[in-house]
Amino acid sequence: MPAANRALGRNVHIYAASDPTEVFGGLVLTNGVTKANFYSMMEVFLFFESSYVLRHEDATDAMKDVPKDEQALQPGNYYIVTDGSITVNNEAWLIRTISVASRTRVVSFRDAVRDRDRRCVITGEKALDAEYGLWEGFEAAHVFPLAHERHWREHNYGRWITIPSATESAGSINSVQNGMLLRADIHALFDSYTVSINPDDNHKIVCFRRDGKGIAGSHLDQQRFLDDPRRPVDQVLRWHFRQTVLANMRGAGEPVFETDFPPGSDMMGEIMEGPKAAERLEFEFFSRLAGVT
């Protein structure tokens, strides 16, 4: 089965004014995205040789300059006007699928995240029976995926972490500062780069597909979460947000992979027939082995 296309349903499209046939990318617009947000997200996947301005084509086909303000972005076509060149950022996008690890190396991570949050930090829903050790429907999510620990180490992202993992052998990637408790359905959206958190806009929740959860444009709770020194550091949240922008807005977007493989289905066959098969297999293997001591 082919992977889903992230470009489907876009109602915001980005073009070069000098060549309106060249599409740089786009966006499925949801609540909370401002014009200033749009500029900053666009600058994640595009480099500009000189200054530029965006122009919006409205319903009457009139072209208007788009200011960098906090007004809500409107659907439609946006054209980049500049005297210099525009280059697409080729920054690596790391494949990620739904992964719930529970082996020895990450038990301490899970327990630390549960102890700190006791609720889904994005929706605010409480784990009501946590006091009895019942956590059904809530999962400890890595912000930076555990399966890409090699990438974490190669780029020394551990320098962002100030609270080590409770298990010495687990490494900095399993610090509570790289984790959040999420409702299982929100975890799936977070892992698929459909939902993210923008730490540079008051920790706003940004949805990159239509929002069926009522979370787009809301913010992480200041008193219960952001004021806790054990919360995820902004650097890992920023990394996830950049990856989400790249996945959803650059070009036609990155594939969304099938993750529902009922017993008896040919999981390996479906992966091999889909896009990025080698990278997907590598991620699947690491996601299953990363929790082993």
PDB file of C-alpha atoms in Angstrom:
ATOM      1  CA  MET A   1       0.000   0.000   0.000  1.00  0.00           C
ATOM      2  CA  PRO A   2       1.491   3.392  -0.961  1.00  0.00           C
ATOM      3  CA  ALA A   3       2.249   5.935   1.725  1.00  0.00           C
ATOM      4  CA  ALA A   4      -0.210   8.772   2.217  1.00  0.00           C
ATOM      5  CA  ASN A   5       0.552  12.088   0.543  1.00  0.00           C
ATOM      6  CA  ARG A   6       0.961  15.029   2.953  1.00  0.00           C
ATOM      7  CA  ALA A   7       0.278  17.517   0.152  1.00  0.00           C
ATOM      8  CA  LEU A   8      -3.318  16.353  -0.174  1.00  0.00           C
ATOM      9  CA  GLY A   9      -5.726  18.840   1.358  1.00  0.00           C
ATOM     10  CA  ARG A  10      -3.326  21.790   1.297  1.00  0.00           C
ATOM     11  CA  ASN A  11      -5.118  25.112   1.124  1.00  0.00           C
ATOM     12  CA  VAL A  12      -1.965  27.258   1.277  1.00  0.00           C
ATOM     13  CA  HIS A  13       0.528  27.110  -1.595  1.00  0.00           C
ATOM     14  CA  ILE A  14       3.909  28.844  -1.992  1.00  0.00           C
ATOM     15  CA  TYR A  15       5.269  29.974  -5.371  1.00  0.00           C
ATOM     16  CA  ALA A  16       8.102  32.067  -6.760  1.00  0.00           C
ATOM     17  CA  ALA A  17       6.674  35.310  -8.142  1.00  0.00           C
ATOM     18  CA  SER A  18       9.214  35.154 -10.963  1.00  0.00           C
ATOM     19  CA  ASP A  19       7.945  31.715 -11.994  1.00  0.00           C
ATOM     20  CA  PRO A  20       4.405  30.950 -10.763  1.00  0.00           C
ATOM     21  CA  THR A  21       4.722  27.394 -12.090  1.00  0.00           C
ATOM     22  CA  GLU A  22       7.395  26.590  -9.479  1.00  0.00           C
ATOM     23  CA  VAL A  23       5.779  25.340  -6.289  1.00  0.00           C
ATOM     24  CA  PHE A  24       8.041  25.423  -3.239  1.00  0.00           C
ATOM     25  CA  GLY A  25       5.587  23.835  -0.848  1.00  0.00           C
ATOM     26  CA  GLY A  26       2.451  24.494   1.119  1.00  0.00           C
ATOM     27  CA  LEU A  27       0.406  23.966   4.228  1.00  0.00           C
ATOM     28  CA  VAL A  28      -2.846  22.542   5.525  1.00  0.00           C
ATOM     29  CA  LEU A  29      -3.999  25.593   7.463  1.00  0.00           C
ATOM     30  CA  THR A  30      -5.290  25.092  11.019  1.00  0.00           C
ATOM     31  CA  ASN A  31      -6.192  27.344  13.937  1.00  0.00           C
ATOM     32  CA  GLY A  32      -3.476  29.480  15.481  1.00  0.00           C
ATOM     33  CA  VAL A  33      -1.163  29.914  12.479  1.00  0.00           C
ATOM     34  CA  THR A  34      -0.356  33.613  12.095  1.00  0.00           C
ATOM     35  CA  LYS A  35       1.324  35.465   9.258  1.00  0.00           C
ATOM     36  CA  ALA A  36       4.469  35.764  11.384  1.00  0.00           C
ATOM     37  CA  ASN A  37       4.358  32.010  12.032  1.00  0.00           C
ATOM     38  CA  PHE A  38       4.089  31.388   8.294  1.00  0.00           C
ATOM     39  CA  TYR A  39       7.168  33.486   7.547  1.00  0.00           C
ATOM     40  CA  SER A  40       9.214  31.663  10.204  1.00  0.00           C
ATOM     41  CA  MET A  41       8.056  28.214   9.074  1.00  0.00           C
ATOM     42  CA  MET A  42       8.794  29.008   5.445  1.00  0.00           C
ATOM     43  CA  GLU A  43      12.313  30.069   6.434  1.00  0.00           C
ATOM     44  CA  VAL A  44      12.913  26.596   7.854  1.00  0.00           C
ATOM     45  CA  PHE A  45      12.893  24.978   4.413  1.00  0.00           C
ATOM     46  CA  LEU A  46      13.875  27.875   2.149  1.00  0.00           C
ATOM     47  CA  PHE A  47      17.058  29.982   2.021  1.00  0.00           C
ATOM     48  CA  PHE A  48      16.965  33.506   0.593  1.00  0.00           C
ATOM     49  CA  GLU A  49      19.953  35.241  -0.979  1.00  0.00           C
ATOM     50  CA  SER A  50      18.482  38.682  -0.310  1.00  0.00           C
ATOM     51  CA  SER A  51      15.456  40.277   1.304  1.00  0.00           C
ATOM     52  CA  TYR A  52      12.029  39.191   0.152  1.00  0.00           C
ATOM     53  CA  VAL A  53       8.339  39.823   0.683  1.00  0.00           C
ATOM     54  CA  LEU A  54       5.309  37.578   0.428  1.00  0.00           C
ATOM     55  CA  ARG A  55       2.268  38.539  -1.593  1.00  0.00           C
ATOM     56  CA  HIS A  56      -1.119  36.902  -1.182  1.00  0.00           C
ATOM     57  CA  GLU A  57      -3.580  36.353  -3.985  1.00  0.00           C
ATOM     58  CA  ASP A  58      -7.046  36.881  -2.504  1.00  0.00           C
ATOM     59  CA  ALA A  59     -10.459  35.750  -3.735  1.00  0.00           C
ATOM     60  CA  THR A  60     -10.635  38.687  -6.171  1.00  0.00           C
ATOM     61  CA  ASP A  61      -7.206  37.784  -7.630  1.00  0.00           C
ATOM     62  CA  ALA A  62      -5.772  40.985  -6.144  1.00  0.00           C
ATOM     63  CA  MET A  63      -2.160  40.768  -4.894  1.00  0.00           C
ATOM     64  CA  LYS A  64      -1.429  42.172  -1.440  1.00  0.00           C
ATOM     65  CA  ASP A  65       1.786  42.284   0.585  1.00  0.00           C
ATOM     66  CA  VAL A  66       1.730  40.050   3.658  1.00  0.00           C
ATOM     67  CA  PRO A  67       3.040  41.713   6.840  1.00  0.00           C
ATOM     68  CA  LYS A  68       4.853  39.739   9.551  1.00  0.00           C
ATOM     69  CA  ASP A  69       2.184  40.218  12.182  1.00  0.00           C
ATOM     70  CA  GLU A  70       0.021  38.170  14.526  1.00  0.00           C
ATOM     71  CA  GLN A  71      -3.052  38.244  12.307  1.00  0.00           C
ATOM     72  CA  ALA A  72      -4.387  34.862  11.253  1.00  0.00           C
ATOM     73  CA  LEU A  73      -2.991  33.482   8.012  1.00  0.00           C
ATOM     74  CA  GLN A  74      -5.595  33.085   5.266  1.00  0.00           C
ATOM     75  CA  PRO A  75      -5.870  30.228   2.754  1.00  0.00           C
ATOM     76  CA  GLY A  76      -4.714  30.847  -0.794  1.00  0.00           C
ATOM     77  CA  ASN A  77      -1.659  31.254  -2.979  1.00  0.00           C
ATOM     78  CA  TYR A  78       1.434  33.074  -1.698  1.00  0.00           C
ATOM     79  CA  TYR A  79       4.159  34.429  -3.972  1.00  0.00           C
ATOM     80  CA  ILE A  80       7.748  35.154  -2.949  1.00  0.00           C
ATOM     81  CA  VAL A  81       9.046  38.437  -4.385  1.00  0.00           C
ATOM     82  CA  THR A  82      12.828  38.829  -4.230  1.00  0.00           C
ATOM     83  CA  ASP A  83      15.779  40.063  -6.288  1.00  0.00           C
ATOM     84  CA  GLY A  84      17.945  37.154  -5.197  1.00  0.00           C
ATOM     85  CA  SER A  85      17.861  33.406  -5.500  1.00  0.00           C
ATOM     86  CA  ILE A  86      15.702  31.012  -3.480  1.00  0.00           C
ATOM     87  CA  THR A  87      17.197  27.675  -2.426  1.00  0.00           C
ATOM     88  CA  VAL A  88      15.386  24.732  -0.897  1.00  0.00           C
ATOM     89  CA  ASN A  89      16.946  23.540   2.357  1.00  0.00           C
ATOM     90  CA  ASN A  90      18.159  19.939   2.014  1.00  0.00           C
ATOM     91  CA  GLU A  91      18.361  19.388   5.783  1.00  0.00           C
ATOM     92  CA  ALA A  92      17.879  15.718   6.604  1.00  0.00           C
ATOM     93  CA  TRP A  93      14.444  14.502   7.600  1.00  0.00           C
ATOM     94  CA  LEU A  94      14.555  11.510   9.947  1.00  0.00           C
ATOM     95  CA  ILE A  95      11.958   8.831   9.299  1.00  0.00           C
ATOM     96  CA  ARG A  96       9.750   8.145  12.264  1.00  0.00           C
ATOM     97  CA  THR A  97       6.789   5.858  12.827  1.00  0.00           C
ATOM     98  CA  ILE A  98       4.701   5.028  15.881  1.00  0.00           C
ATOM     99  CA  SER A  99       6.937   3.354  18.443  1.00  0.00           C
ATOM    100  CA  VAL A 100       6.154   2.435  22.041  1.00  0.00           C
ATOM    101  CA  ALA A 101       9.268   1.033  23.721  1.00  0.00           C
ATOM    102  CA  SER A 102       9.062  -0.645  27.119  1.00  0.00           C
ATOM    103  CA  ARG A 103      12.256  -2.642  27.607  1.00  0.00           C
ATOM    104  CA  THR A 104      14.871  -2.310  30.314  1.00  0.00           C
ATOM    105  CA  ARG A 105      16.726   0.773  29.099  1.00  0.00           C
ATOM    106  CA  VAL A 106      13.612   2.929  28.891  1.00  0.00           C
ATOM    107  CA  VAL A 107      11.623   1.842  31.931  1.00  0.00           C
ATOM    108  CA  SER A 108      13.292   4.568  33.990  1.00  0.00           C
ATOM    109  CA  PHE A 109      12.458   7.072  31.227  1.00  0.00           C
ATOM    110  CA  ARG A 110       8.805   6.034  31.225  1.00  0.00           C
ATOM    111  CA  ASP A 111       8.535   6.190  35.011  1.00  0.00           C
ATOM    112  CA  ALA A 112      10.196   9.616  35.211  1.00  0.00           C
ATOM    113  CA  VAL A 113       7.873  11.046  32.554  1.00  0.00           C
ATOM    114  CA  ARG A 114       4.805   9.588  34.277  1.00  0.00           C
ATOM    115  CA  ASP A 115       5.875  10.899  37.673  1.00  0.00           C
ATOM    116  CA  ARG A 116       6.399  14.423  36.338  1.00  0.00           C
ATOM    117  CA  ASP A 117       3.396  14.839  34.038  1.00  0.00           C
ATOM    118  CA  ARG A 118       0.507  12.623  35.213  1.00  0.00           C
ATOM    119  CA  ARG A 119      -1.520  13.983  32.310  1.00  0.00           C
ATOM    120  CA  CYS A 120      -1.309  14.414  28.563  1.00  0.00           C
ATOM    121  CA  VAL A 121       0.720  17.605  28.341  1.00  0.00           C
ATOM    122  CA  ILE A 122      -0.865  18.614  25.014  1.00  0.00           C
ATOM    123  CA  THR A 123      -4.563  18.040  25.760  1.00  0.00           C
ATOM    124  CA  GLY A 124      -4.350  18.468  29.529  1.00  0.00           C
ATOM    125  CA  GLU A 125      -6.334  15.283  30.120  1.00  0.00           C
ATOM    126  CA  LYS A 126      -5.438  13.717  33.480  1.00  0.00           C
ATOM    127  CA  ALA A 127      -4.453  10.081  33.965  1.00  0.00           C
ATOM    128  CA  LEU A 128      -7.185   9.692  36.575  1.00  0.00           C
ATOM    129  CA  ASP A 129      -6.153   6.272  37.874  1.00  0.00           C
ATOM    130  CA  ALA A 130      -2.407   6.904  37.880  1.00  0.00           C
ATOM    131  CA  GLU A 131      -2.365   6.625  41.664  1.00  0.00           C
ATOM    132  CA  TYR A 132      -3.356   2.966  41.254  1.00  0.00           C
ATOM    133  CA  GLY A 133      -0.677   2.335  38.626  1.00  0.00           C
ATOM    134  CA  LEU A 134      -3.195   2.356  35.767  1.00  0.00           C
ATOM    135  CA  TRP A 135      -1.933   4.299  32.752  1.00  0.00           C
ATOM    136  CA  GLU A 136      -4.025   2.882  29.899  1.00  0.00           C
ATOM    137  CA  GLY A 137      -4.345   5.394  27.083  1.00  0.00           C
ATOM    138  CA  PHE A 138      -1.270   7.368  28.152  1.00  0.00           C
ATOM    139  CA  GLU A 139       2.255   6.829  26.799  1.00  0.00           C
ATOM    140  CA  ALA A 140       5.701   8.250  27.501  1.00  0.00           C
ATOM    141  CA  ALA A 141       6.860   9.759  24.204  1.00  0.00           C
ATOM    142  CA  HIS A 142      10.421  10.612  23.210  1.00  0.00           C
ATOM    143  CA  VAL A 143      10.585  14.058  21.605  1.00  0.00           C
ATOM    144  CA  PHE A 144      13.762  13.082  19.743  1.00  0.00           C
ATOM    145  CA  PRO A 145      13.192   9.443  18.674  1.00  0.00           C
ATOM    146  CA  LEU A 146      15.136   6.757  20.496  1.00  0.00           C
ATOM    147  CA  ALA A 147      15.628   4.803  17.275  1.00  0.00           C
ATOM    148  CA  HIS A 148      17.850   7.636  15.969  1.00  0.00           C
ATOM    149  CA  GLU A 149      20.181   7.602  18.960  1.00  0.00           C
ATOM    150  CA  ARG A 150      23.194   7.365  16.661  1.00  0.00           C
ATOM    151  CA  HIS A 151      22.194  10.687  15.050  1.00  0.00           C
ATOM    152  CA  TRP A 152      21.702  12.134  18.544  1.00  0.00           C
ATOM    153  CA  ARG A 153      25.230  11.130  19.523  1.00  0.00           C
ATOM    154  CA  GLU A 154      26.886  12.197  16.271  1.00  0.00           C
ATOM    155  CA  HIS A 155      25.483  15.721  16.639  1.00  0.00           C
ATOM    156  CA  ASN A 156      26.139  15.878  20.383  1.00  0.00           C
ATOM    157  CA  TYR A 157      22.527  16.715  21.200  1.00  0.00           C
ATOM    158  CA  GLY A 158      23.203  15.374  24.677  1.00  0.00           C
ATOM    159  CA  ARG A 159      24.731  18.789  25.410  1.00  0.00           C
ATOM    160  CA  TRP A 160      21.161  20.092  25.731  1.00  0.00           C
ATOM    161  CA  ILE A 161      20.397  17.756  28.631  1.00  0.00           C
ATOM    162  CA  THR A 162      21.043  18.826  32.212  1.00  0.00           C
ATOM    163  CA  ILE A 163      19.206  16.003  34.015  1.00  0.00           C
ATOM    164  CA  PRO A 164      20.735  12.593  33.271  1.00  0.00           C
ATOM    165  CA  SER A 165      18.667   9.457  32.898  1.00  0.00           C
ATOM    166  CA  ALA A 166      17.957   7.601  36.142  1.00  0.00           C
ATOM    167  CA  THR A 167      19.594   4.547  34.542  1.00  0.00           C
ATOM    168  CA  GLU A 168      23.258   5.266  33.852  1.00  0.00           C
ATOM    169  CA  SER A 169      23.461   3.019  30.771  1.00  0.00           C
ATOM    170  CA  ALA A 170      20.375   4.598  29.184  1.00  0.00           C
ATOM    171  CA  GLY A 171      22.187   7.651  27.843  1.00  0.00           C
ATOM    172  CA  SER A 172      21.118  11.278  27.642  1.00  0.00           C
ATOM    173  CA  ILE A 173      18.456  10.548  25.014  1.00  0.00           C
ATOM    174  CA  ASN A 174      16.440   8.813  27.742  1.00  0.00           C
ATOM    175  CA  SER A 175      16.490  11.812  30.054  1.00  0.00           C
ATOM    176  CA  VAL A 176      13.120  13.034  31.265  1.00  0.00           C
ATOM    177  CA  GLN A 177      14.036  16.275  29.455  1.00  0.00           C
ATOM    178  CA  ASN A 178      13.492  14.438  26.159  1.00  0.00           C
ATOM    179  CA  GLY A 179      10.072  13.096  27.055  1.00  0.00           C
ATOM    180  CA  MET A 180       6.409  13.955  27.505  1.00  0.00           C
ATOM    181  CA  LEU A 181       3.374  12.007  28.620  1.00  0.00           C
ATOM    182  CA  LEU A 182       0.842  11.992  25.801  1.00  0.00           C
ATOM    183  CA  ARG A 183      -2.529  10.459  25.229  1.00  0.00           C
ATOM    184  CA  ALA A 184      -2.027   7.479  22.910  1.00  0.00           C
ATOM    185  CA  ASP A 185      -3.819   9.104  19.964  1.00  0.00           C
ATOM    186  CA  ILE A 186      -1.833  12.333  20.384  1.00  0.00           C
ATOM    187  CA  HIS A 187       1.390  10.293  20.649  1.00  0.00           C
ATOM    188  CA  ALA A 188       0.620   8.775  17.245  1.00  0.00           C
ATOM    189  CA  LEU A 189       0.168  12.240  15.724  1.00  0.00           C
ATOM    190  CA  PHE A 190       3.331  13.530  17.387  1.00  0.00           C
ATOM    191  CA  ASP A 191       5.422  10.586  16.175  1.00  0.00           C
ATOM    192  CA  SER A 192       4.137  10.961  12.619  1.00  0.00           C
ATOM    193  CA  TYR A 193       5.100  14.669  12.566  1.00  0.00           C
ATOM    194  CA  THR A 194       1.446  15.684  12.278  1.00  0.00           C
ATOM    195  CA  VAL A 195       1.374  17.642  15.542  1.00  0.00           C
ATOM    196  CA  SER A 196       4.246  19.599  17.075  1.00  0.00           C
ATOM    197  CA  ILE A 197       5.061  22.320  19.597  1.00  0.00           C
ATOM    198  CA  ASN A 198       6.652  25.628  18.625  1.00  0.00           C
ATOM    199  CA  PRO A 199       8.828  26.691  21.583  1.00  0.00           C
ATOM    200  CA  ASP A 200       9.522  30.033  19.913  1.00  0.00           C
ATOM    201  CA  ASP A 201       5.852  31.048  19.920  1.00  0.00           C
ATOM    202  CA  ASN A 202       4.885  30.590  23.567  1.00  0.00           C
ATOM    203  CA  HIS A 203       4.958  26.803  23.141  1.00  0.00           C
ATOM    204  CA  LYS A 204       2.031  26.814  20.746  1.00  0.00           C
ATOM    205  CA  ILE A 205       0.528  23.511  19.560  1.00  0.00           C
ATOM    206  CA  VAL A 206       0.632  23.412  15.749  1.00  0.00           C
ATOM    207  CA  CYS A 207      -1.350  20.879  13.701  1.00  0.00           C
ATOM    208  CA  PHE A 208      -0.290  20.173  10.134  1.00  0.00           C
ATOM    209  CA  ARG A 209      -3.424  18.238   9.199  1.00  0.00           C
ATOM    210  CA  ARG A 210      -7.052  19.050   9.942  1.00  0.00           C
ATOM    211  CA  ASP A 211      -7.473  19.207  13.712  1.00  0.00           C
ATOM    212  CA  GLY A 212      -9.986  16.701  15.045  1.00  0.00           C
ATOM    213  CA  LYS A 213      -8.774  17.015  18.632  1.00  0.00           C
ATOM    214  CA  GLY A 214      -9.402  20.710  19.272  1.00  0.00           C
ATOM    215  CA  ILE A 215      -5.754  21.388  20.126  1.00  0.00           C
ATOM    216  CA  ALA A 216      -4.470  23.578  17.278  1.00  0.00           C
ATOM    217  CA  GLY A 217      -3.431  27.019  18.479  1.00  0.00           C
ATOM    218  CA  SER A 218      -3.487  26.126  22.174  1.00  0.00           C
ATOM    219  CA  HIS A 219      -0.390  26.378  24.366  1.00  0.00           C
ATOM    220  CA  LEU A 220       1.399  24.158  26.858  1.00  0.00           C
ATOM    221  CA  ASP A 221       0.363  24.821  30.427  1.00  0.00           C
ATOM    222  CA  GLN A 222       2.696  27.312  32.101  1.00  0.00           C
ATOM    223  CA  GLN A 223       2.058  26.467  35.754  1.00  0.00           C
ATOM    224  CA  ARG A 224       1.807  22.678  35.532  1.00  0.00           C
ATOM    225  CA  PHE A 225       4.424  22.056  32.852  1.00  0.00           C
ATOM    226  CA  LEU A 226       6.583  24.909  31.604  1.00  0.00           C
ATOM    227  CA  ASP A 227       7.646  26.026  35.078  1.00  0.00           C
ATOM    228  CA  ASP A 228       8.907  22.517  35.900  1.00  0.00           C
ATOM    229  CA  PRO A 229      12.726  22.392  35.466  1.00  0.00           C
ATOM    230  CA  ARG A 230      12.387  18.737  34.445  1.00  0.00           C
ATOM    231  CA  ARG A 231      10.290  19.534  31.361  1.00  0.00           C
ATOM    232  CA  PRO A 232      11.606  18.897  27.840  1.00  0.00           C
ATOM    233  CA  VAL A 233      14.248  21.430  26.922  1.00  0.00           C
ATOM    234  CA  ASP A 234      13.362  23.891  24.175  1.00  0.00           C
ATOM    235  CA  GLN A 235      16.183  22.597  21.977  1.00  0.00           C
ATOM    236  CA  VAL A 236      14.567  19.169  21.520  1.00  0.00           C
ATOM    237  CA  LEU A 237      11.127  20.726  21.030  1.00  0.00           C
ATOM    238  CA  ARG A 238      12.631  23.054  18.418  1.00  0.00           C
ATOM    239  CA  TRP A 239      14.274  20.100  16.653  1.00  0.00           C
ATOM    240  CA  HIS A 240      10.940  18.261  16.470  1.00  0.00           C
ATOM    241  CA  PHE A 241       9.140  21.364  15.208  1.00  0.00           C
ATOM    242  CA  ARG A 242      11.717  21.878  12.432  1.00  0.00           C
ATOM    243  CA  GLN A 243      11.387  18.245  11.398  1.00  0.00           C
ATOM    244  CA  THR A 244       7.604  18.620  11.314  1.00  0.00           C
ATOM    245  CA  VAL A 245       7.816  21.708   9.111  1.00  0.00           C
ATOM    246  CA  LEU A 246      10.201  19.928   6.735  1.00  0.00           C
ATOM    247  CA  ALA A 247       7.969  16.857   6.615  1.00  0.00           C
ATOM    248  CA  ASN A 248       4.782  18.747   5.865  1.00  0.00           C
ATOM    249  CA  MET A 249       5.668  21.960   4.047  1.00  0.00           C
ATOM    250  CA  ARG A 250       8.757  21.327   1.897  1.00  0.00           C
ATOM    251  CA  GLY A 251       7.896  20.380  -1.674  1.00  0.00           C
ATOM    252  CA  ALA A 252       5.271  17.655  -1.799  1.00  0.00           C
ATOM    253  CA  GLY A 253       6.013  16.687   1.796  1.00  0.00           C
ATOM    254  CA  GLU A 254       7.423  13.461   3.175  1.00  0.00           C
ATOM    255  CA  PRO A 255       5.445  10.201   3.111  1.00  0.00           C
ATOM    256  CA  VAL A 256       3.176   9.125   5.937  1.00  0.00           C
ATOM    257  CA  PHE A 257       3.674   5.424   6.538  1.00  0.00           C
ATOM    258  CA  GLU A 258       1.150   2.724   7.289  1.00  0.00           C
ATOM    259  CA  THR A 259       1.488   1.563  10.888  1.00  0.00           C
ATOM    260  CA  ASP A 260      -1.538  -0.708  11.334  1.00  0.00           C
ATOM    261  CA  PHE A 261      -0.443  -4.275  10.577  1.00  0.00           C
ATOM    262  CA  PRO A 262      -3.043  -6.746  11.911  1.00  0.00           C
ATOM    263  CA  PRO A 263      -1.866 -10.295  12.751  1.00  0.00           C
ATOM    264  CA  GLY A 264      -1.286 -12.233   9.564  1.00  0.00           C
ATOM    265  CA  SER A 265      -0.595  -9.182   7.404  1.00  0.00           C
ATOM    266  CA  ASP A 266       2.615  -8.934   5.370  1.00  0.00           C
ATOM    267  CA  MET A 267       4.303  -6.094   7.248  1.00  0.00           C
ATOM    268  CA  MET A 268       7.701  -6.609   5.621  1.00  0.00           C
ATOM    269  CA  GLY A 269       6.176  -6.861   2.159  1.00  0.00           C
ATOM    270  CA  GLU A 270       4.228  -3.624   2.572  1.00  0.00           C
ATOM    271  CA  ILE A 271       7.297  -1.786   3.836  1.00  0.00           C
ATOM    272  CA  MET A 272       9.460  -3.068   0.964  1.00  0.00           C
ATOM    273  CA  GLU A 273       6.875  -1.998  -1.615  1.00  0.00           C
ATOM    274  CA  GLY A 274       6.542   1.494  -0.160  1.00  0.00           C
ATOM    275  CA  PRO A 275       8.733   4.609  -0.377  1.00  0.00           C
ATOM    276  CA  LYS A 276      12.029   4.938   1.513  1.00  0.00           C
ATOM    277  CA  ALA A 277      11.989   1.185   2.144  1.00  0.00           C
ATOM    278  CA  ALA A 278      15.613   0.907   3.311  1.00  0.00           C
ATOM    279  CA  GLU A 279      15.332   3.838   5.739  1.00  0.00           C
ATOM    280  CA  ARG A 280      11.988   2.560   7.016  1.00  0.00           C
ATOM    281  CA  LEU A 281      13.390  -0.919   7.678  1.00  0.00           C
ATOM    282  CA  GLU A 282      16.382   0.545   9.490  1.00  0.00           C
ATOM    283  CA  PHE A 283      14.074   2.601  11.696  1.00  0.00           C
ATOM    284  CA  GLU A 284      11.831  -0.399  12.438  1.00  0.00           C
ATOM    285  CA  PHE A 285      14.800  -2.564  13.446  1.00  0.00           C
ATOM    286  CA  PHE A 286      16.305   0.115  15.677  1.00  0.00           C
ATOM    287  CA  SER A 287      12.964   0.948  17.266  1.00  0.00           C
ATOM    288  CA  ARG A 288      12.647  -2.670  18.341  1.00  0.00           C
ATOM    289  CA  LEU A 289      16.230  -3.128  19.490  1.00  0.00           C
ATOM    290  CA  ALA A 290      16.929   0.265  21.069  1.00  0.00           C
ATOM    291  CA  GLY A 291      15.389  -0.722  24.364  1.00  0.00           C
ATOM    292  CA  VAL A 292      17.655  -3.729  24.856  1.00  0.00           C
ATOM    293  CA  THR A 293      20.450  -3.397  27.422  1.00  0.00           C
TER     294      THR A 293
END
